Coordinates of C-alpha atoms in Angstrom, one line a residue:
D1 CA 10.5 25.4 100.9
G2 CA 7.6 27.7 100.0
V3 CA 6.2 29.8 97.2
Y4 CA 6.3 33.4 96.0
M5 CA 2.9 34.6 94.9
D6 CA 2.1 37.7 92.8
G7 CA -1.5 38.7 93.5
T8 CA -2.6 35.2 94.4
T9 CA -3.9 36.1 97.8
V10 CA -6.1 39.0 96.4
P11 CA -9.8 38.0 96.0
W12 CA -10.2 39.7 92.7
S13 CA -13.8 40.4 91.6
C14 CA -15.1 38.0 88.9
A15 CA -18.1 38.2 86.6
N16 CA -17.7 34.8 84.9
P17 CA -21.0 33.0 85.3
S18 CA -19.3 29.6 84.8
H19 CA -17.6 30.1 88.2
P20 CA -20.0 29.2 91.0
G21 CA -20.8 32.3 93.1
C22 CA -19.1 34.7 90.8
G23 CA -21.1 36.3 88.0
A24 CA -24.6 37.2 89.1
D25 CA -27.2 37.4 86.2
T26 CA -28.7 40.9 86.2
G27 CA -31.5 39.7 83.8
E28 CA -30.4 42.3 81.3
G29 CA -27.8 40.3 79.4
T30 CA -24.9 41.3 81.8
Y31 CA -23.4 39.8 84.9
Q32 CA -22.5 41.5 88.1
A33 CA -19.1 40.8 89.5
R34 CA -18.7 39.1 92.9
T35 CA -15.7 38.8 95.1
P36 CA -14.9 35.1 95.8
L37 CA -13.3 35.8 99.2
R38 CA -14.1 32.4 100.8
A39 CA -12.9 30.5 97.7
V40 CA -9.6 32.3 97.6
R41 CA -9.1 31.8 101.4
Y42 CA -9.8 28.1 100.9
F43 CA -7.3 27.9 98.1
I44 CA -4.5 29.6 100.1
K45 CA -5.3 27.3 103.1
R46 CA -4.9 24.2 100.8
L47 CA -1.7 25.7 99.4
R48 CA -0.2 26.1 102.9
S49 CA -1.2 22.5 103.7
L50 CA 0.8 21.2 100.8
F51 CA 4.0 22.6 102.3
A52 CA 3.1 21.9 105.9
Q53 CA 2.7 18.2 105.2
R54 CA 6.5 18.1 104.5
R55 CA 7.0 18.9 108.2
K56 CA 9.8 21.3 107.3
E57 CA 10.3 25.0 107.6
L58 CA 8.2 26.9 105.0
F59 CA 7.6 30.4 103.9
L60 CA 4.7 31.7 101.8
D61 CA 5.4 35.2 100.4
A62 CA 2.5 37.3 99.2
H63 CA 3.1 40.0 96.7
T64 CA 0.0 42.1 97.2
G65 CA 0.4 45.2 95.1
G66 CA -1.4 47.3 97.7
A67 CA -4.4 44.9 98.1
I68 CA -4.1 43.6 101.6
N69 CA -6.7 41.1 102.7
V70 CA -6.2 39.6 106.1
A71 CA -8.7 36.8 105.5
T72 CA -6.6 35.3 102.8
Q73 CA -3.1 36.5 103.8
S74 CA -3.5 35.0 107.2
F75 CA -2.0 31.7 105.9
C76 CA 1.1 33.5 104.7
D77 CA 4.3 34.3 106.5
G78 CA 5.2 37.6 104.8
Y79 CA 4.2 40.1 102.1
Y80 CA 5.9 42.3 99.6
D81 CA 4.4 45.7 98.9
G82 CA 5.2 49.1 97.4
E83 CA 4.7 48.3 93.7
T84 CA 1.6 50.5 93.5
L85 CA 3.7 53.6 94.5
A86 CA 4.9 53.8 90.9
R87 CA 1.6 55.5 90.0
Y88 CA 2.6 58.6 92.0
K89 CA 4.6 61.5 90.6
P90 CA 8.4 61.6 91.2
G91 CA 9.1 63.1 94.6
F92 CA 6.3 61.2 96.4
R93 CA 7.3 60.0 99.8
L94 CA 5.4 57.7 102.1
S95 CA 4.4 59.4 105.3
P96 CA 5.1 57.5 108.6
D97 CA 1.4 57.1 109.4
T98 CA 0.7 55.6 106.0
F99 CA 3.6 53.2 106.4
L100 CA 2.5 52.3 109.9
T101 CA -1.0 51.4 108.6
G102 CA -0.3 49.4 105.5
Y103 CA 3.4 48.6 105.0
M104 CA 4.7 47.5 108.4
G105 CA 3.2 44.1 108.6
K106 CA 3.5 43.6 112.3
Q107 CA -0.1 44.6 113.0
F108 CA -1.2 41.8 110.7
G109 CA 1.3 39.2 112.2
F110 CA 3.4 39.1 109.0
R111 CA 6.9 39.9 108.0
A112 CA 6.8 42.8 105.5
D113 CA 9.2 43.7 102.7
F114 CA 9.0 47.2 101.2
L115 CA 9.6 47.8 97.5
P116 CA 11.0 51.4 97.4
N117 CA 9.2 52.7 94.3
R118 CA 9.5 56.5 94.0
H119 CA 12.2 56.3 96.8
T120 CA 15.9 55.9 96.7
M121 CA 17.3 53.2 99.0
D122 CA 18.2 55.8 101.7
Q123 CA 14.8 57.5 101.5
A124 CA 13.2 54.0 101.9
L125 CA 15.4 53.0 104.8
A126 CA 14.6 56.3 106.5
V127 CA 10.9 55.2 106.9
S128 CA 11.2 51.4 106.9
L129 CA 13.9 51.0 109.6
I130 CA 11.9 52.9 112.2
H131 CA 9.0 50.4 111.6
D132 CA 11.1 47.3 112.0
T133 CA 10.5 46.5 108.3
A134 CA 12.9 45.3 105.7
T135 CA 13.4 47.1 102.4
R136 CA 13.9 44.8 99.4
G137 CA 17.6 45.0 98.3
Q138 CA 18.8 46.9 101.4
P139 CA 22.6 46.9 102.0
A140 CA 24.1 43.9 103.6
A141 CA 25.6 46.2 106.3
V142 CA 22.1 46.9 107.5
D143 CA 21.3 43.2 107.7
R144 CA 24.5 42.6 109.7
A145 CA 23.7 45.5 112.1
L146 CA 20.2 44.0 112.7
A147 CA 21.2 40.3 112.8
S148 CA 22.0 40.1 116.6
Y149 CA 18.7 41.8 117.4
E150 CA 16.4 39.4 115.6
G151 CA 14.6 36.6 117.4
E152 CA 13.8 36.1 121.1
G153 CA 15.3 38.3 123.8
T154 CA 14.9 41.5 121.9
R155 CA 12.4 44.1 122.8
F156 CA 11.3 46.6 120.1
V157 CA 10.4 50.0 121.4
P158 CA 8.8 51.9 118.5
Y159 CA 8.6 55.7 118.1
W160 CA 4.8 55.8 118.4
K161 CA 5.0 54.7 122.1
T162 CA 6.2 57.0 124.8
S163 CA 9.3 55.7 126.5
A164 CA 11.4 56.8 129.4
L165 CA 14.4 55.2 127.7
Y166 CA 14.9 57.7 124.9
T167 CA 13.5 60.7 123.2
V168 CA 14.3 62.1 119.7
Q169 CA 14.5 65.8 118.8
P170 CA 13.4 67.7 116.8
P171 CA 10.0 66.0 116.7
G172 CA 8.6 68.5 114.2
T173 CA 5.9 71.2 114.3
D174 CA 3.1 68.6 115.0
A175 CA 2.6 64.9 115.2
V176 CA 1.4 64.7 111.6
R177 CA 4.6 66.1 110.1
P178 CA 7.5 64.8 112.1
Q179 CA 11.1 65.8 111.3
V180 CA 13.0 62.9 112.8
L181 CA 11.7 59.7 114.3
G182 CA 13.6 56.9 116.1
S183 CA 12.9 53.4 117.3
L184 CA 14.9 51.1 119.6
Y185 CA 15.9 47.5 119.8
L186 CA 16.7 46.6 123.3
K187 CA 18.6 43.6 124.8
P188 CA 19.7 43.1 128.4
D189 CA 23.3 44.1 127.5
R190 CA 23.1 46.3 124.5
A191 CA 20.7 48.4 122.3
L192 CA 20.3 49.5 118.7
L193 CA 18.8 52.9 117.9
V194 CA 17.5 53.4 114.4
V195 CA 16.8 57.0 113.4
G196 CA 15.1 58.3 110.2
S197 CA 14.7 61.8 108.8
Q198 CA 11.1 62.5 107.5
T199 CA 12.0 65.9 106.1
E200 CA 13.9 67.3 103.1
E201 CA 16.0 69.5 105.3
T202 CA 19.2 68.8 107.1
V203 CA 18.5 68.8 110.9
Q204 CA 20.6 68.7 114.0
C205 CA 19.3 65.6 115.7
Q206 CA 19.6 65.0 119.4
V207 CA 18.6 61.7 121.1
Q208 CA 18.3 61.7 124.9
V209 CA 19.4 58.3 126.1
R210 CA 20.0 58.9 129.8
G211 CA 17.2 56.4 130.7
L212 CA 18.6 53.8 128.4
L213 CA 22.1 54.1 129.8
Q214 CA 20.7 53.4 133.2
Q215 CA 19.3 50.1 131.9
L216 CA 22.6 49.0 130.2
P217 CA 25.8 47.8 131.8
P218 CA 28.3 50.4 133.2
G219 CA 30.8 51.6 130.6
T220 CA 28.4 51.3 127.7
Q221 CA 29.6 53.3 124.7
A222 CA 27.9 54.4 121.5
R223 CA 29.1 53.7 118.0
D224 CA 27.8 53.9 114.4
A225 CA 26.4 50.4 113.7
I226 CA 27.5 50.6 110.0
T227 CA 30.9 52.3 110.1
R228 CA 31.7 51.2 113.7
D229 CA 33.0 54.7 114.5
G230 CA 32.5 56.0 118.0
I231 CA 29.9 58.6 118.9
D232 CA 30.2 60.9 121.9
V233 CA 27.5 60.7 124.6
R234 CA 27.5 64.0 126.4
G235 CA 25.0 64.8 129.1
G236 CA 23.2 61.6 128.4
A237 CA 22.5 62.6 124.8
L238 CA 23.7 61.7 121.3
T239 CA 24.0 64.7 118.9
F240 CA 24.6 64.5 115.1
A241 CA 23.6 66.1 111.8
L242 CA 21.0 64.2 109.8
A243 CA 20.6 65.0 106.1
G244 CA 17.1 65.1 104.6
R245 CA 15.5 61.7 104.2
S246 CA 18.6 59.9 105.6
W247 CA 19.0 57.4 108.4
R248 CA 21.4 56.3 111.0
M249 CA 21.9 53.2 113.2
V250 CA 23.6 53.6 116.5
E251 CA 24.6 50.7 118.8
L252 CA 25.1 51.2 122.5
A253 CA 27.1 48.4 124.1
A254 CA 30.1 47.7 126.2
P255 CA 33.5 48.0 124.4

């Protein structure tokens, strides 16, 4: 059905002179390492062909360890990253801009899985959910909440794009250090709001959803997507306390 690869897609540098194109003789008894990018790309292409010939669904999963190379990973379906975060001191937290750049996957056309090194599961979900990215080992309740918003017919409205449908407060003192961020999954008859705290402090979060409610059927109500408890919508806004580095999923749909 596919293969899980640990470092296989990474074009590691090689100084072995017996490998064509790798070790370059310096003339001083040493060899200069080369990066066999084309050879690794050709190998991964051949690997995908082996599975494609079966004419069945396949999935090539690349464990990259922080070494993303689009030239080789382009033949894969997903990648698994976060192992390298173990090198940081306890208390390290990925910033949203770093996650957006290297851990989200969508910008590369991949499915991404996040390994929450140096993060608890809640801390990891607070940053991964808003990027439409799975965290390895996330609770089944999160999978169930997201299940009906996967596939065609769902529009993902991320926090980094201005939208008339919703706004999240407080945004923070500046764009570099946000306090709370939220993204939205939108279907014609319902929506799923995912909110993540990016601060250590408990904050009173308010999400203005007046524009969203105008897009959804009359009588739409809000409820916690995990506990299924109802949430009041007053003045077109949702208001709730959000503990530091925590997250919440709110579904807006007809009863």
